[in-house]
Coordinates of C-alpha atoms in Angstrom, one line a residue:
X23 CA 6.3 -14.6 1.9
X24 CA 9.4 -16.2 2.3
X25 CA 9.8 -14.9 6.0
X26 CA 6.5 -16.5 6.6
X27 CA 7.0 -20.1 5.3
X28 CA 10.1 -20.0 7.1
X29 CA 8.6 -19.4 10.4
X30 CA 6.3 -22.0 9.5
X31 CA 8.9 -24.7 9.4
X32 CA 10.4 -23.2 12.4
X33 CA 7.3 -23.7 14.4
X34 CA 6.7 -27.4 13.1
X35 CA 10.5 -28.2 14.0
X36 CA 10.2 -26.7 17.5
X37 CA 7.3 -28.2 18.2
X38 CA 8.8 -32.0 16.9
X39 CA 11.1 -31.2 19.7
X40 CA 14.2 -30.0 17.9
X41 CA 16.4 -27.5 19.6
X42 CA 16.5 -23.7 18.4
X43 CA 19.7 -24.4 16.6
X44 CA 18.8 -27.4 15.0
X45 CA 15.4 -26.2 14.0
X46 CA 17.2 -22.6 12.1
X47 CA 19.8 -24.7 10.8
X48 CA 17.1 -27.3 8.7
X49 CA 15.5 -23.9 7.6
X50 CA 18.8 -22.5 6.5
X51 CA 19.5 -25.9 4.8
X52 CA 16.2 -25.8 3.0
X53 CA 15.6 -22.0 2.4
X54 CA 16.8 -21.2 -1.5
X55 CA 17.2 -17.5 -0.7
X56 CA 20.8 -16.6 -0.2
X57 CA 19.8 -13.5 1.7
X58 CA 17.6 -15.1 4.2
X59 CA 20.1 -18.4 4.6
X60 CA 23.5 -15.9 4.8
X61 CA 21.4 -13.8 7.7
X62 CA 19.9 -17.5 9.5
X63 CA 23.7 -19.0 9.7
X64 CA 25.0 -15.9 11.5
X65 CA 21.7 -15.9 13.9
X66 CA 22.6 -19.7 14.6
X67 CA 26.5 -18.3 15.1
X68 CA 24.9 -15.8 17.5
X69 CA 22.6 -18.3 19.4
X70 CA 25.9 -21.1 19.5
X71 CA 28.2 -18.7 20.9
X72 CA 25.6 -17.7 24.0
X73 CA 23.5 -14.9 22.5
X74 CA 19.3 -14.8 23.2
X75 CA 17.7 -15.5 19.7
X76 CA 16.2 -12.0 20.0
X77 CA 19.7 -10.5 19.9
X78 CA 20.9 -12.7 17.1
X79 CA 17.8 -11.9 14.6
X80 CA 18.7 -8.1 15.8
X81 CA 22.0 -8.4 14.0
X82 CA 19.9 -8.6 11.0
X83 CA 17.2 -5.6 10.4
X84 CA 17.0 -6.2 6.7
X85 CA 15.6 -9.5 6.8
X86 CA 14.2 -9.7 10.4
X87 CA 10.8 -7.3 11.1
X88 CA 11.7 -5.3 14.3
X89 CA 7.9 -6.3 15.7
X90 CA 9.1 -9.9 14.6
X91 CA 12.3 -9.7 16.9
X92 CA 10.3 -7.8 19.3
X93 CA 7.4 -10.9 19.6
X94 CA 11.0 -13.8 19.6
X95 CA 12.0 -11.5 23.0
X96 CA 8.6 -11.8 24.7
X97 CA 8.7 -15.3 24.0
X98 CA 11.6 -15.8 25.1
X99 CA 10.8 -14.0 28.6
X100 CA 7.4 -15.9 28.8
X101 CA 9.4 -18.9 28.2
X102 CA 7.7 -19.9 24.9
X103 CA 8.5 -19.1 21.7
X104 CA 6.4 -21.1 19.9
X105 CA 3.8 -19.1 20.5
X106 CA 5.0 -15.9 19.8
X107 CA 5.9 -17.1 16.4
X108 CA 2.5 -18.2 16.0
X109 CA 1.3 -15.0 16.6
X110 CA 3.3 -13.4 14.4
X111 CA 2.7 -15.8 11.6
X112 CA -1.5 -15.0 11.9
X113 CA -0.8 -11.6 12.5
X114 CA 1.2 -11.0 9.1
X115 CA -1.5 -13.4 7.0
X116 CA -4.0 -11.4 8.2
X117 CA -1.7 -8.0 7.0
X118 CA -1.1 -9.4 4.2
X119 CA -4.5 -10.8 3.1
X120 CA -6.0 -6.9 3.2
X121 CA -3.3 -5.7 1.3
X122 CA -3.8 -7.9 -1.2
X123 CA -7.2 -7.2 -1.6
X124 CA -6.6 -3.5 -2.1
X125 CA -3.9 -4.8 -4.5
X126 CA -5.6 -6.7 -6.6
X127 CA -8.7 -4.2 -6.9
X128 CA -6.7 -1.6 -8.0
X129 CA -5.2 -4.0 -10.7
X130 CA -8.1 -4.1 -13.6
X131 CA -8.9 0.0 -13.6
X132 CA -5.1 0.6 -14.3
X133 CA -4.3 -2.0 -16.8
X134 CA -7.8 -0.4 -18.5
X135 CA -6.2 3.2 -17.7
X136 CA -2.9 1.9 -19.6
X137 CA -5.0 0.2 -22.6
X138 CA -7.1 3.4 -22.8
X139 CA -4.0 5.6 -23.0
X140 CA -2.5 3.3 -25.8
X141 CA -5.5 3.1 -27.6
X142 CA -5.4 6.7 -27.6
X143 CA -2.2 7.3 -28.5
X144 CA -2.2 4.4 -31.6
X145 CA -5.3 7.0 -33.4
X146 CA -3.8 10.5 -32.6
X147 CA -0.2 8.6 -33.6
X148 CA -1.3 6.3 -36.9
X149 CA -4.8 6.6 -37.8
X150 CA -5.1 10.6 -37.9
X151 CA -2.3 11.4 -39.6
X152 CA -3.9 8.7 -42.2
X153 CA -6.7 10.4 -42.6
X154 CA -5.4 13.6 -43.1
X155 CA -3.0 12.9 -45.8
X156 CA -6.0 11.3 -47.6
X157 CA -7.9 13.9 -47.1
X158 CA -5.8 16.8 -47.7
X159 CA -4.5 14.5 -51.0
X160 CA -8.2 15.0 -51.7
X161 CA -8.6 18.8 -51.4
X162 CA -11.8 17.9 -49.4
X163 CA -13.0 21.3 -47.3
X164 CA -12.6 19.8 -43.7
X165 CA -15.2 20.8 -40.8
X166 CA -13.8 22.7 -37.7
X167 CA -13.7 20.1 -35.6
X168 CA -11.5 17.9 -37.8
X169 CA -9.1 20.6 -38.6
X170 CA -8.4 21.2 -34.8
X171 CA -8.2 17.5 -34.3
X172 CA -5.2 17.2 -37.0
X173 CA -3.8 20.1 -35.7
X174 CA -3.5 18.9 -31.8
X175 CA -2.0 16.0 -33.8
X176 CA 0.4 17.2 -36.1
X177 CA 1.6 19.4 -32.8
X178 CA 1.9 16.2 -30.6
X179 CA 3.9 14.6 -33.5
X180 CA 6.3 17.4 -34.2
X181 CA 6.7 18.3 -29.9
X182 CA 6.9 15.0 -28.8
X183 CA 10.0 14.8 -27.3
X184 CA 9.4 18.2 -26.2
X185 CA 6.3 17.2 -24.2
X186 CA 7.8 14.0 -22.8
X187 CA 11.4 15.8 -21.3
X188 CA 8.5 18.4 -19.9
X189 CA 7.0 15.8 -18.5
X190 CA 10.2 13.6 -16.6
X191 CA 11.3 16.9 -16.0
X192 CA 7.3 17.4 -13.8
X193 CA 8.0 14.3 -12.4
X194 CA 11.5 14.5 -11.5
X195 CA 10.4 18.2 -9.3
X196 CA 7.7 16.9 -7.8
X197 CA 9.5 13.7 -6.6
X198 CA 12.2 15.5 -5.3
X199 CA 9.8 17.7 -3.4
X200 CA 7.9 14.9 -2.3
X201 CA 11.3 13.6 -0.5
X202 CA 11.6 16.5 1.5
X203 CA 9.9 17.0 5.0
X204 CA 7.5 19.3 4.0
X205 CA 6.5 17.2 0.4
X206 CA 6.1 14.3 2.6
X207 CA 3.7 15.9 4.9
X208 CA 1.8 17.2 2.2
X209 CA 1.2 13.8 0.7
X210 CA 0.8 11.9 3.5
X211 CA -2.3 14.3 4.4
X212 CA -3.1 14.4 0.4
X213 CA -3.6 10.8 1.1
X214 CA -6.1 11.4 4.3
X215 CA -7.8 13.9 2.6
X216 CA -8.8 12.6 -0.6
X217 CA -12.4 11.8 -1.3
X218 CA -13.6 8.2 -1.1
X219 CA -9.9 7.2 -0.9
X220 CA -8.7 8.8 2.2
X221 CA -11.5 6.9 4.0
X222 CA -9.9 3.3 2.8
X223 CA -6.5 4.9 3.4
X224 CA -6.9 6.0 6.6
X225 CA -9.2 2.8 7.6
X226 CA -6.3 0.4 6.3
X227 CA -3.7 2.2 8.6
X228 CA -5.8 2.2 11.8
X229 CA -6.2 -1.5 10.7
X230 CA -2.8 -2.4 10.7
X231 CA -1.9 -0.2 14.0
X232 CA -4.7 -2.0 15.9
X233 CA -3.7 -6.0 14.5
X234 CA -0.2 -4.2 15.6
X235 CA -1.0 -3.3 18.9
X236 CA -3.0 -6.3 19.8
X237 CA -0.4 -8.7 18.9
X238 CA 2.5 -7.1 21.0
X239 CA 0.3 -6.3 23.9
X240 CA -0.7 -10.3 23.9
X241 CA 3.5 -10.7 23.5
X242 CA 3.5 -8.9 27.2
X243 CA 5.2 -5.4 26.6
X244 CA 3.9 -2.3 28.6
X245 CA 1.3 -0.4 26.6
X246 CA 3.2 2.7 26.2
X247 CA 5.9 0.8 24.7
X248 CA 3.5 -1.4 22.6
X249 CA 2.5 2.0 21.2
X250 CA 5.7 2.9 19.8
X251 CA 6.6 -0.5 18.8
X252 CA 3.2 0.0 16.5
X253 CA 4.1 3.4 15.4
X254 CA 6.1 2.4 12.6
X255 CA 3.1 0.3 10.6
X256 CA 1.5 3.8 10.4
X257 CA 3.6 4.9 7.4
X258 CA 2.2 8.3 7.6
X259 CA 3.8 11.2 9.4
X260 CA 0.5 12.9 10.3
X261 CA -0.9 9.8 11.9
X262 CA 2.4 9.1 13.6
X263 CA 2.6 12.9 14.9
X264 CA -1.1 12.0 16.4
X265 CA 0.7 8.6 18.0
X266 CA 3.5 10.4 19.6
X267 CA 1.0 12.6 21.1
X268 CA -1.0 9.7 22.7
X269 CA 1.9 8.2 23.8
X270 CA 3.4 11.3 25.8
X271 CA 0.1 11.9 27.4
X272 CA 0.0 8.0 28.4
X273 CA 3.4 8.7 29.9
X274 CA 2.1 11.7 31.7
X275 CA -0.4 9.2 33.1
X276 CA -4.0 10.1 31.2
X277 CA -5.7 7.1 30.2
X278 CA -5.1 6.0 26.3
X279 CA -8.6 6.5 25.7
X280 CA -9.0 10.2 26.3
X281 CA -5.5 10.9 25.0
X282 CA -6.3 8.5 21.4
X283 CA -9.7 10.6 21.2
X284 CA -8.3 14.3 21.6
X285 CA -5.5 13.3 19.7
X286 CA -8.2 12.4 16.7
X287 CA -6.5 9.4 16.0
X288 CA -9.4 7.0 15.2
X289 CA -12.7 7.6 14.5
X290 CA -15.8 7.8 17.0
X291 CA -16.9 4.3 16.6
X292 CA -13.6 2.9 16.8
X293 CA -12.9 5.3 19.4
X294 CA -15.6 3.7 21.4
X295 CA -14.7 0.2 21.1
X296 CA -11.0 1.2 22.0
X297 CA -12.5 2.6 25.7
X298 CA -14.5 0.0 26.0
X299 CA -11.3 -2.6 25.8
X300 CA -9.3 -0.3 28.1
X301 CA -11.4 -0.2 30.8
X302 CA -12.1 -3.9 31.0
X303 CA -9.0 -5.1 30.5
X304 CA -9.8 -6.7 27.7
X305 CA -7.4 -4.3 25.3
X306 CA -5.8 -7.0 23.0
X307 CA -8.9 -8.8 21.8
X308 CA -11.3 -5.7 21.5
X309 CA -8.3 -4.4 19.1
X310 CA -8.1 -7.5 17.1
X311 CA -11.8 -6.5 16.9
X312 CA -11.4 -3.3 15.8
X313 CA -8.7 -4.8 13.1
X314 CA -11.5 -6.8 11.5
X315 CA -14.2 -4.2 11.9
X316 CA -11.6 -1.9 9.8
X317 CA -10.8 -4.5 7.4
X318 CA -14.1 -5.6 6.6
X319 CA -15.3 -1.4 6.3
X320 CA -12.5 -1.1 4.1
X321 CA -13.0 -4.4 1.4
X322 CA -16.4 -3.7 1.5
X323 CA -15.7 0.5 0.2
X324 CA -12.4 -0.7 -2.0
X325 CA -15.4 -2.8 -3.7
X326 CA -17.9 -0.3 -4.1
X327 CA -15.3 2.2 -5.8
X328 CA -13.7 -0.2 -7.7
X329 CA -17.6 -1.2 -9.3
X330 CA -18.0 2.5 -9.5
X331 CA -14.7 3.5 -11.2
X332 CA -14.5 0.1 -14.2
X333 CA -17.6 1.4 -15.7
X334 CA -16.4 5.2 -15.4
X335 CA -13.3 4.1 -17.2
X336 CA -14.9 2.4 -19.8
X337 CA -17.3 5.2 -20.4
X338 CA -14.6 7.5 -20.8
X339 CA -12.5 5.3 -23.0
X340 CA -15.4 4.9 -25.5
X341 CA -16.3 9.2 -25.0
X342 CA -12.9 9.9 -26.0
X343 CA -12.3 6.9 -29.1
X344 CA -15.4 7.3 -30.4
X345 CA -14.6 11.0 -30.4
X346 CA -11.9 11.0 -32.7
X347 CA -13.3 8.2 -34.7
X348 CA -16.2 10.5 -35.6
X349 CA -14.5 13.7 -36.1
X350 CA -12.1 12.2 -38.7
X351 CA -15.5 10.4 -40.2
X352 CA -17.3 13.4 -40.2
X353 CA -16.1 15.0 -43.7
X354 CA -17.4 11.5 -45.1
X355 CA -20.4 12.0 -43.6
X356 CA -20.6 16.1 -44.9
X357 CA -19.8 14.5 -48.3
X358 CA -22.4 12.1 -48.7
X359 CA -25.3 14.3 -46.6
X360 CA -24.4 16.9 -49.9
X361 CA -25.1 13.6 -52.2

């Protein structure tokens, strides 16, 4: 966010008709990150002493996207930077709106998952163990169902801190597996392959690789290049294993088409729309199409699952409380059915 309001001053200061040094030194001026102002006074340095701006932002990775610095060196070889910059700035809003979508859908069914799970825990923690002194105080004969209910709580109580180094220990495994090559691969096609979710996964990558693609093609790099500029949006090594592919069969000279569909990169309909641009040189614009078509495909199923999975939540939330509520009722109710 911060990278985008400051290419939004930069792009009102160049157009006022300040120089490229005097525009980045008002933003580093203004800027109240000491990261992003530390990294803009050494690109100023760089661009003083004779360097292209492209070069100076390149000193900084961290801080500066590499599509970003790729989109400041085609402006600067088309001779106008402005609109790179431009570009950029729509192309991350846009990026950043879809995210945020997926973000915020996913926000209500996990704080519900959390409440559920400390609801839970409060009865089988508190409220039980309650009950069960009262009860057993009482020498009341307690119904199956009750007795085991104590019991898995008595054994939670007592191997609690068992349970919870067994589980760190669980997570600790499979993150370190997941770090390898292999763990890696599995989850990024775990992620592909899951029901209803690999869908808006896989959607919201081919999203981001086509608003990619289309804004560093309209920037004026090769396509073949373009395509491995875009690679790294992916983040997925069995999509990115499907790029490389298409890209050494562009090199070889097949058209991106063919080499995109036996590759199975997108899907048929995409697919379609991507040959279509190709073959009437119309490539940039038909992808920013396929970016919205993607986008719009995947808000429209992150809402449908996220209708589908609040009232599954809730259902299984009240299954489960009113569960235990009634098992540790239910000697009352034996008691006064014998009345």
């Amino acid at each position: 966010s911060e990278l985008l309001v400051f290419n939004q001053g930069l792009t009102a200061l160049l157009k006022a008709g300040l120089s490229i040094v005097e525009s980045l030194d008002t933003m580093r001026r203004s800027t109240k990150n000491a990261r992003l102002s530390d990294a803009i006074k050494d690109v100023v340095y760089g661009v003083r002493t004779g360097h292209p701006l492209s070069d100076a932002l390149g000193r900084h990775p961290d801080i500066f996207p590499h599509l970003y610095i790729s989109s400041i060196g085609a402006g600067e070889r088309t001779g106008d930077i402005i609109h790179s910059i431009k570009g950029y700035i729509q192309y991350q809003k846009r990026i950043e709106a879809i995210r945020k979508k997926i973000v915020s859908s996913a926000i209500y069914p996990c704080v519900l998952s959390i409440a559920s799970v400390l609801v839970v825990g409060v009865l089988i923690t508190y409220v039980v163990p309650a009950f069960a002194k009262i009860y057993i105080g009482a020498g009341a004969e307690l119904p199956l169902p009750t007795r085991f209910l104590i019991y898995i709580t008595e054994l939670v109580k007592d191997y609690i801190l068992l349970f919870a180094g067994a589980g760190i220990a669980v997570i600790f495994i499979v993150r370190s597996y997941l770090r390898t090559d292999n763990g890696a691969v599995f989850l990024d096609n775990l992620k592909l392959s899951l029901p209803q979710f690999g869908e808006i996964y896989s959607g919201y990558s081919i999203a981001k690789f086509s608003r990619t693609l289309g804004m560093v093609l309209n920037s004026g790099i090769p396509l073949v290049q373009a395509l491995g500029m875009s690679k790294g949006v992916l983040n997925n090594r069995v999509l990115e294993k499907k790029l490389e592919t298409v890209i050494k069969k562009v090199k070889e000279g097949e058209p991106a088409h063919k080499a995109v569909a036996d590759a199975g990169f997108m899907p048929e309909v995409t697919l379609t729309m991507f040959s279509v641009g190709e073959r009437s040189a119309s490539l940039p614009e038909i992808l920013d199409e396929i970016a919205d078509y993607h986008e719009e495909d995947v808000s429209h199923k992150v809402g449908i699952l996220t209708d589908l999975i609040e009232p599954a939540l809730i259902i299984v939330m009240g299954v489960v409380i009113g569960a235990i509520v009634v098992l540790m009722y239910l000697p009352i109710f034996q008691l006064g059915a014998r009345m």
